[in-house]
């Protein structure tokens, strides 16, 4: 288990945690299951910019956010590294996120509070959101060098843009699950239009690229364990 010292006993209270559906969501829920006080609402979200944007607007239409007046939102999950400085298992906290030349900033105050609690384990990074899986190690390093980004994901920019339009504070905490030294399988065909993973195409992709698949699985398992552990240490205190 990741040891974080000091524990998050006085952290600002995020009422909502958004995390990619599937294994990442399950890891965060396992970590938070150890919290005995009131817990934040954890919402599983789809992969990808367009599916997430559609999903968040649906939640807004369903008035889900009205249950959390002036919420603080923490986006959690896995990410890919664009720099040798961020190996598998590294915990990162976003300062901002770029997509197609546009930049969205994370809430500075919320991010600073998280960083002050996790400073011994965490790095502040600049994120890149991609509308596809960046599977080539060479492309990862190139993107890192040309855009000045440290890590890549598929949801960050969309979440920031959406919640900023509502005046909601957002911070993003992720764990690196694949490095910039090795290729990973091209999962594009395995991602459905609604942002979920399709099991059969995923299995076929892994069969076609067994070495890269094995490396991705190992990295993901390592990243998920760290994600669970860091969630376990988010001891949130809520007003009674």
Short mmCIF file of C-alpha atoms in Angstrom, two decimals:
data_model
loop_
_atom_site.label_atom_id
_atom_site.label_comp_id
_atom_site.label_asym_id
_atom_site.label_seq_id
_atom_site.Cartn_x
_atom_site.Cartn_y
_atom_site.Cartn_z
CA UNK A 1 0.00 0.00 0.00
CA UNK A 2 1.16 3.53 -0.79
CA UNK A 3 2.18 5.35 2.37
CA UNK A 4 1.18 9.00 2.31
CA UNK A 5 2.37 11.16 5.15
CA UNK A 6 0.62 13.11 6.51
CA UNK A 7 -2.80 11.56 5.79
CA UNK A 8 -5.51 13.69 4.23
CA UNK A 9 -7.31 14.58 7.43
CA UNK A 10 -8.16 18.18 6.61
CA UNK A 11 -8.58 18.15 2.87
CA UNK A 12 -11.11 20.32 1.06
CA UNK A 13 -14.27 18.31 0.57
CA UNK A 14 -14.90 17.20 -3.04
CA UNK A 15 -18.54 16.16 -3.16
CA UNK A 16 -18.07 14.40 -6.50
CA UNK A 17 -15.37 12.07 -7.77
CA UNK A 18 -15.42 11.22 -11.47
CA UNK A 19 -13.48 8.18 -12.63
CA UNK A 20 -13.47 6.12 -15.82
CA UNK A 21 -15.96 3.26 -15.72
CA UNK A 22 -14.70 -0.28 -15.25
CA UNK A 23 -11.49 -1.21 -13.45
CA UNK A 24 -10.55 2.39 -12.55
CA UNK A 25 -13.94 3.07 -11.00
CA UNK A 26 -13.78 -0.21 -9.06
CA UNK A 27 -10.29 0.61 -7.76
CA UNK A 28 -11.38 4.00 -6.43
CA UNK A 29 -14.50 2.52 -4.83
CA UNK A 30 -12.40 -0.14 -3.10
CA UNK A 31 -10.13 2.55 -1.72
CA UNK A 32 -12.99 4.72 -0.50
CA UNK A 33 -14.73 1.73 1.09
CA UNK A 34 -12.35 2.16 4.04
CA UNK A 35 -13.75 5.60 4.81
CA UNK A 36 -16.30 5.42 7.63
CA UNK A 37 -17.42 9.05 7.53
CA UNK A 38 -19.68 10.49 4.86
CA UNK A 39 -18.34 9.64 1.42
CA UNK A 40 -18.30 11.61 -1.80
CA UNK A 41 -20.49 10.52 -4.67
CA UNK A 42 -18.37 8.50 -7.10
CA UNK A 43 -19.60 8.64 -10.70
CA UNK A 44 -18.29 6.27 -13.41
CA UNK A 45 -17.71 8.13 -16.67
CA UNK A 46 -17.15 6.97 -20.27
CA UNK A 47 -13.84 7.15 -22.13
CA UNK A 48 -13.28 9.85 -24.71
CA UNK A 49 -14.06 13.53 -25.16
CA UNK A 50 -17.36 13.27 -27.06
CA UNK A 51 -18.87 10.43 -24.96
CA UNK A 52 -17.94 12.23 -21.75
CA UNK A 53 -19.34 15.55 -22.94
CA UNK A 54 -22.61 13.86 -23.87
CA UNK A 55 -22.73 12.03 -20.54
CA UNK A 56 -22.05 15.12 -18.43
CA UNK A 57 -24.78 17.08 -20.20
CA UNK A 58 -27.17 14.21 -19.53
CA UNK A 59 -26.29 14.32 -15.83
CA UNK A 60 -26.94 18.05 -15.92
CA UNK A 61 -30.30 17.52 -17.60
CA UNK A 62 -31.15 14.91 -14.96
CA UNK A 63 -30.33 17.55 -12.32
CA UNK A 64 -27.69 15.32 -10.69
CA UNK A 65 -25.48 18.31 -9.94
CA UNK A 66 -28.30 20.11 -8.14
CA UNK A 67 -27.86 17.58 -5.32
CA UNK A 68 -24.40 19.05 -4.74
CA UNK A 69 -24.62 22.85 -4.51
CA UNK A 70 -21.29 24.48 -5.36
CA UNK A 71 -19.49 21.12 -5.54
CA UNK A 72 -15.79 20.47 -5.77
CA UNK A 73 -15.08 17.78 -8.36
CA UNK A 74 -12.07 15.48 -8.28
CA UNK A 75 -11.33 13.61 -11.50
CA UNK A 76 -9.33 10.43 -10.89
CA UNK A 77 -8.00 7.58 -13.03
CA UNK A 78 -5.06 6.33 -15.05
CA UNK A 79 -2.99 8.14 -17.67
CA UNK A 80 -0.11 7.59 -20.07
CA UNK A 81 3.34 9.11 -19.68
CA UNK A 82 4.86 11.44 -22.27
CA UNK A 83 8.16 11.83 -20.42
CA UNK A 84 10.82 9.55 -18.89
CA UNK A 85 10.29 11.52 -15.67
CA UNK A 86 6.94 9.82 -15.11
CA UNK A 87 7.25 6.04 -14.87
CA UNK A 88 4.47 3.53 -14.28
CA UNK A 89 2.91 3.93 -10.84
CA UNK A 90 3.70 7.64 -10.53
CA UNK A 91 0.94 9.76 -8.97
CA UNK A 92 0.36 13.06 -10.79
CA UNK A 93 -1.76 16.10 -10.10
CA UNK A 94 -2.72 18.24 -13.07
CA UNK A 95 -2.11 21.99 -13.27
CA UNK A 96 -3.87 22.24 -16.62
CA UNK A 97 -4.91 20.27 -19.68
CA UNK A 98 -4.46 21.07 -23.38
CA UNK A 99 -6.48 19.90 -26.37
CA UNK A 100 -6.04 21.10 -29.96
CA UNK A 101 -4.13 24.18 -28.84
CA UNK A 102 -6.68 25.18 -26.19
CA UNK A 103 -5.88 25.10 -22.48
CA UNK A 104 -8.16 24.55 -19.50
CA UNK A 105 -6.80 25.22 -16.02
CA UNK A 106 -7.50 23.15 -12.92
CA UNK A 107 -8.69 25.05 -9.85
CA UNK A 108 -5.52 26.46 -8.30
CA UNK A 109 -6.71 26.56 -4.69
CA UNK A 110 -8.17 23.04 -4.73
CA UNK A 111 -5.08 21.69 -6.50
CA UNK A 112 -2.74 23.44 -4.05
CA UNK A 113 -4.53 21.89 -1.08
CA UNK A 114 -4.26 18.42 -2.59
CA UNK A 115 -0.60 18.97 -3.41
CA UNK A 116 0.22 20.18 0.11
CA UNK A 117 -1.21 16.95 1.51
CA UNK A 118 0.43 14.63 -1.03
CA UNK A 119 3.67 16.51 -1.75
CA UNK A 120 5.94 13.58 -0.85
CA UNK A 121 4.30 11.28 -3.39
CA UNK A 122 2.96 13.54 -6.10
CA UNK A 123 4.11 15.60 -9.08
CA UNK A 124 2.39 18.62 -10.60
CA UNK A 125 2.06 18.07 -14.35
CA UNK A 126 0.71 19.52 -17.55
CA UNK A 127 -1.78 17.18 -19.19
CA UNK A 128 -2.74 16.48 -22.79
CA UNK A 129 -6.18 15.17 -23.70
CA UNK A 130 -6.34 13.08 -26.86
CA UNK A 131 -9.38 11.97 -28.83
CA UNK A 132 -7.68 8.64 -29.54
CA UNK A 133 -5.38 6.19 -27.80
CA UNK A 134 -1.75 7.27 -28.20
CA UNK A 135 -0.15 3.83 -28.50
CA UNK A 136 3.28 4.56 -30.01
CA UNK A 137 6.11 5.29 -27.59
CA UNK A 138 7.81 7.46 -30.21
CA UNK A 139 4.65 9.53 -30.67
CA UNK A 140 4.28 9.92 -26.92
CA UNK A 141 7.77 11.33 -26.56
CA UNK A 142 7.24 13.61 -29.57
CA UNK A 143 3.97 14.96 -28.15
CA UNK A 144 5.65 15.57 -24.83
CA UNK A 145 8.49 17.48 -26.43
CA UNK A 146 6.44 19.54 -28.89
CA UNK A 147 3.52 20.39 -26.60
CA UNK A 148 5.37 20.57 -23.29
CA UNK A 149 2.93 18.06 -21.79
CA UNK A 150 3.86 15.39 -19.26
CA UNK A 151 0.97 12.91 -19.42
CA UNK A 152 -1.95 12.05 -21.71
CA UNK A 153 -5.55 11.04 -21.07
CA UNK A 154 -8.85 10.97 -22.98
CA UNK A 155 -11.21 12.88 -20.68
CA UNK A 156 -9.47 15.67 -18.77
CA UNK A 157 -10.04 18.64 -21.07
CA UNK A 158 -13.71 17.80 -21.62
CA UNK A 159 -14.35 17.58 -17.87
CA UNK A 160 -12.59 20.88 -17.18
CA UNK A 161 -14.41 22.68 -19.99
CA UNK A 162 -17.81 21.40 -18.88
CA UNK A 163 -17.46 22.18 -15.18
CA UNK A 164 -15.82 25.54 -15.79
CA UNK A 165 -18.97 26.54 -17.69
CA UNK A 166 -20.90 25.81 -14.47
CA UNK A 167 -18.44 27.63 -12.23
CA UNK A 168 -17.40 24.39 -10.52
CA UNK A 169 -13.93 23.83 -9.05
CA UNK A 170 -12.10 20.83 -10.52
CA UNK A 171 -8.85 19.05 -9.64
CA UNK A 172 -7.39 16.04 -11.44
CA UNK A 173 -5.35 13.28 -9.85
CA UNK A 174 -4.14 10.36 -11.94
CA UNK A 175 -1.69 7.45 -11.85
CA UNK A 176 0.61 6.57 -14.76
CA UNK A 177 -0.18 3.13 -16.17
CA UNK A 178 1.94 3.10 -19.35
CA UNK A 179 5.33 4.71 -19.91
CA UNK A 180 6.89 6.50 -22.88
CA UNK A 181 9.47 3.79 -23.58
CA UNK A 182 7.22 1.03 -24.92
CA UNK A 183 4.33 0.75 -27.36
CA UNK A 184 0.91 -0.31 -26.14
CA UNK A 185 -1.81 -1.99 -28.24
CA UNK A 186 -3.95 0.23 -30.43
CA UNK A 187 -7.26 0.05 -28.58
CA UNK A 188 -9.17 2.31 -30.98
CA UNK A 189 -11.34 -0.51 -32.39
CA UNK A 190 -12.16 -1.70 -28.88
CA UNK A 191 -13.69 1.61 -27.76
CA UNK A 192 -17.37 1.92 -28.60
CA UNK A 193 -19.02 5.23 -29.58
CA UNK A 194 -20.51 5.47 -26.07
CA UNK A 195 -17.04 5.38 -24.49
CA UNK A 196 -17.10 1.83 -23.15
CA UNK A 197 -14.66 -0.98 -23.93
CA UNK A 198 -15.90 -3.79 -26.16
CA UNK A 199 -14.60 -7.12 -24.78
CA UNK A 200 -14.32 -9.08 -28.04
CA UNK A 201 -12.44 -6.43 -30.09
CA UNK A 202 -10.24 -5.82 -27.02
CA UNK A 203 -9.39 -9.51 -26.81
CA UNK A 204 -8.63 -9.65 -30.54
CA UNK A 205 -6.34 -6.63 -30.26
CA UNK A 206 -4.47 -8.26 -27.39
CA UNK A 207 -4.09 -11.51 -29.36
CA UNK A 208 -2.62 -9.61 -32.31
CA UNK A 209 -0.13 -7.73 -30.10
CA UNK A 210 0.64 -10.12 -27.22
CA UNK A 211 3.87 -8.51 -25.98
CA UNK A 212 2.45 -5.00 -25.96
CA UNK A 213 -0.77 -6.35 -24.42
CA UNK A 214 1.10 -8.11 -21.64
CA UNK A 215 3.03 -4.93 -20.88
CA UNK A 216 -0.17 -2.85 -20.82
CA UNK A 217 -1.91 -5.31 -18.50
CA UNK A 218 1.01 -5.32 -16.06
CA UNK A 219 1.22 -1.53 -16.09
CA UNK A 220 -2.52 -1.16 -15.66
CA UNK A 221 -2.59 -3.53 -12.70
CA UNK A 222 0.25 -1.63 -11.07
CA UNK A 223 -1.44 1.70 -11.74
CA UNK A 224 -4.79 0.45 -10.43
CA UNK A 225 -3.21 -0.72 -7.17
CA UNK A 226 -1.66 2.72 -6.64
CA UNK A 227 -4.99 4.35 -7.57
CA UNK A 228 -6.77 2.24 -4.96
CA UNK A 229 -4.15 3.04 -2.34
CA UNK A 230 -4.22 6.79 -2.93
CA UNK A 231 -8.03 6.68 -2.79
CA UNK A 232 -7.78 4.82 0.49
CA UNK A 233 -5.77 7.70 1.94
CA UNK A 234 -8.26 10.36 0.94
CA UNK A 235 -9.84 10.60 4.37
CA UNK A 236 -12.52 13.12 3.59
CA UNK A 237 -14.22 15.05 6.36
CA UNK A 238 -17.68 16.43 5.73
CA UNK A 239 -19.76 18.97 7.57
CA UNK A 240 -22.32 17.27 9.77
#
